[in-house]
PDB file of C-alpha atoms in Angstrom:
ATOM      1  CA  UNK A 597      16.473   9.296 -24.279  1.00  0.00           C
ATOM      2  CA  UNK A 598      19.536  11.499 -25.760  1.00  0.00           C
ATOM      3  CA  UNK A 599      21.328   8.046 -26.295  1.00  0.00           C
ATOM      4  CA  UNK A 600      18.955   6.856 -28.827  1.00  0.00           C
ATOM      5  CA  UNK A 601      18.581   3.287 -27.225  1.00  0.00           C
ATOM      6  CA  UNK A 602      14.928   3.956 -26.226  1.00  0.00           C
ATOM      7  CA  UNK A 603      13.223   1.658 -29.034  1.00  0.00           C
ATOM      8  CA  UNK A 604      15.681  -1.070 -27.881  1.00  0.00           C
ATOM      9  CA  UNK A 605      14.343  -1.087 -24.182  1.00  0.00           C
ATOM     10  CA  UNK A 606      11.752  -3.346 -23.040  1.00  0.00           C
ATOM     11  CA  UNK A 607      11.903  -3.249 -19.283  1.00  0.00           C
ATOM     12  CA  UNK A 608      14.434  -4.143 -16.343  1.00  0.00           C
ATOM     13  CA  UNK A 609      15.180  -7.489 -14.444  1.00  0.00           C
ATOM     14  CA  UNK A 610      15.974  -7.437 -10.923  1.00  0.00           C
ATOM     15  CA  UNK A 611      16.821 -10.144  -8.426  1.00  0.00           C
ATOM     16  CA  UNK A 612      16.158 -10.367  -4.548  1.00  0.00           C
ATOM     17  CA  UNK A 613      18.390 -13.167  -3.996  1.00  0.00           C
ATOM     18  CA  UNK A 614      19.572 -13.153  -0.512  1.00  0.00           C
ATOM     19  CA  UNK A 615      18.305  -9.686   0.164  1.00  0.00           C
ATOM     20  CA  UNK A 616      15.035  -9.700   1.653  1.00  0.00           C
ATOM     21  CA  UNK A 617      11.375 -11.057   0.992  1.00  0.00           C
ATOM     22  CA  UNK A 618       9.407  -9.971  -2.218  1.00  0.00           C
ATOM     23  CA  UNK A 619       7.097  -8.153  -0.050  1.00  0.00           C
ATOM     24  CA  UNK A 620       3.608  -6.956  -1.129  1.00  0.00           C
ATOM     25  CA  UNK A 621       3.048  -4.207  -3.520  1.00  0.00           C
ATOM     26  CA  UNK A 622       1.655  -1.150  -2.587  1.00  0.00           C
ATOM     27  CA  UNK A 623      -1.116   1.230  -4.455  1.00  0.00           C
ATOM     28  CA  UNK A 624       1.279   3.809  -5.258  1.00  0.00           C
ATOM     29  CA  UNK A 625       5.184   4.001  -5.437  1.00  0.00           C
ATOM     30  CA  UNK A 626       5.228   6.475  -2.082  1.00  0.00           C
ATOM     31  CA  UNK A 627       2.148   5.013  -0.193  1.00  0.00           C
ATOM     32  CA  UNK A 628       4.670   4.213   2.654  1.00  0.00           C
ATOM     33  CA  UNK A 629       6.699   7.237   2.814  1.00  0.00           C
ATOM     34  CA  UNK A 630       6.900   9.366   6.361  1.00  0.00           C
ATOM     35  CA  UNK A 631       5.326   6.383   7.869  1.00  0.00           C
ATOM     36  CA  UNK A 632       1.906   7.697   6.322  1.00  0.00           C
ATOM     37  CA  UNK A 633       0.381   3.787   6.442  1.00  0.00           C
ATOM     38  CA  UNK A 634       2.864   2.142   8.421  1.00  0.00           C
ATOM     39  CA  UNK A 635       0.516  -0.713   9.594  1.00  0.00           C
ATOM     40  CA  UNK A 636      -0.178  -1.679   5.935  1.00  0.00           C
ATOM     41  CA  UNK A 637       1.367  -4.932   5.219  1.00  0.00           C
ATOM     42  CA  UNK A 638       2.847  -3.423   2.161  1.00  0.00           C
ATOM     43  CA  UNK A 639       5.010  -1.151   4.198  1.00  0.00           C
ATOM     44  CA  UNK A 640       6.693  -3.571   6.280  1.00  0.00           C
ATOM     45  CA  UNK A 641      10.262  -2.341   6.302  1.00  0.00           C
ATOM     46  CA  UNK A 642      12.642  -4.634   7.743  1.00  0.00           C
ATOM     47  CA  UNK A 643      15.803  -2.831   6.446  1.00  0.00           C
ATOM     48  CA  UNK A 644      14.219   0.669   7.424  1.00  0.00           C
ATOM     49  CA  UNK A 645      14.394   2.349   4.348  1.00  0.00           C
ATOM     50  CA  UNK A 646      11.329   4.369   4.186  1.00  0.00           C
ATOM     51  CA  UNK A 647      12.652   6.369   7.011  1.00  0.00           C
ATOM     52  CA  UNK A 648      15.584   7.662   4.494  1.00  0.00           C
ATOM     53  CA  UNK A 649      12.775   8.718   2.050  1.00  0.00           C
ATOM     54  CA  UNK A 650      13.414   5.509   0.136  1.00  0.00           C
ATOM     55  CA  UNK A 651      10.167   4.135  -1.312  1.00  0.00           C
ATOM     56  CA  UNK A 652      11.546   0.782  -2.284  1.00  0.00           C
ATOM     57  CA  UNK A 653      11.054  -0.939   0.872  1.00  0.00           C
ATOM     58  CA  UNK A 654      10.558  -4.322  -0.760  1.00  0.00           C
ATOM     59  CA  UNK A 655      11.180  -5.638  -4.290  1.00  0.00           C
ATOM     60  CA  UNK A 656       7.635  -5.214  -5.621  1.00  0.00           C
ATOM     61  CA  UNK A 657       7.819  -1.524  -4.514  1.00  0.00           C
ATOM     62  CA  UNK A 658      11.216  -1.167  -5.951  1.00  0.00           C
ATOM     63  CA  UNK A 659       9.778  -2.255  -9.435  1.00  0.00           C
ATOM     64  CA  UNK A 660       6.712   0.076  -9.242  1.00  0.00           C
ATOM     65  CA  UNK A 661       9.177   2.998  -8.393  1.00  0.00           C
ATOM     66  CA  UNK A 662      11.872   2.305 -10.718  1.00  0.00           C
ATOM     67  CA  UNK A 663       9.045   1.966 -13.546  1.00  0.00           C
ATOM     68  CA  UNK A 664       7.517   5.423 -12.608  1.00  0.00           C
ATOM     69  CA  UNK A 665      11.058   6.858 -12.547  1.00  0.00           C
ATOM     70  CA  UNK A 666      11.924   5.831 -16.125  1.00  0.00           C
ATOM     71  CA  UNK A 667       8.395   6.415 -17.504  1.00  0.00           C
ATOM     72  CA  UNK A 668       8.748   9.963 -16.537  1.00  0.00           C
ATOM     73  CA  UNK A 669      12.425  10.411 -17.440  1.00  0.00           C
ATOM     74  CA  UNK A 670      11.510   8.722 -21.223  1.00  0.00           C
ATOM     75  CA  UNK A 671       8.360   9.949 -22.537  1.00  0.00           C
ATOM     76  CA  UNK A 672       6.321   7.266 -24.360  1.00  0.00           C
ATOM     77  CA  UNK A 673       8.714   4.498 -22.363  1.00  0.00           C
ATOM     78  CA  UNK A 674       6.548   2.098 -19.848  1.00  0.00           C
ATOM     79  CA  UNK A 675       8.968  -0.669 -19.077  1.00  0.00           C
ATOM     80  CA  UNK A 676       8.080  -4.484 -18.506  1.00  0.00           C
ATOM     81  CA  UNK A 677       9.496  -5.508 -15.102  1.00  0.00           C
ATOM     82  CA  UNK A 678      10.560  -9.178 -14.315  1.00  0.00           C
ATOM     83  CA  UNK A 679      11.655 -10.008 -10.671  1.00  0.00           C
ATOM     84  CA  UNK A 680      13.634 -13.409 -10.267  1.00  0.00           C
ATOM     85  CA  UNK A 681      12.404 -14.800  -6.987  1.00  0.00           C
ATOM     86  CA  UNK A 682      14.230 -18.065  -7.767  1.00  0.00           C
ATOM     87  CA  UNK A 683      16.778 -17.437  -4.301  1.00  0.00           C
ATOM     88  CA  UNK A 684      14.278 -15.256  -2.561  1.00  0.00           C
ATOM     89  CA  UNK A 685      15.438 -13.262   0.365  1.00  0.00           C
ATOM     90  CA  UNK A 686      14.092 -14.192   3.789  1.00  0.00           C
ATOM     91  CA  UNK A 687      12.233 -11.373   5.974  1.00  0.00           C
ATOM     92  CA  UNK A 688      13.750 -10.850   9.388  1.00  0.00           C
TER      93      UNK A 688
END
């Protein structure tokens, strides 16, 4: 916020090309942490990210986590999110 660019930001774009599948969005950003809901489809974690306290186990959950973090870091900023799935990754 101290940079004075908040009024110029609209959101973020991410790209899943070749990484992993888009996934399924969870109800909250931290829904899968500590194997709380390990059997839920949104908690599928082919890269083992939630074991390291990383709530971004798929691209949709990454977008939710990024939006939450940026909204908390910059008051009154609720970013729009765009996910490019043109070359979507493949789940193992």
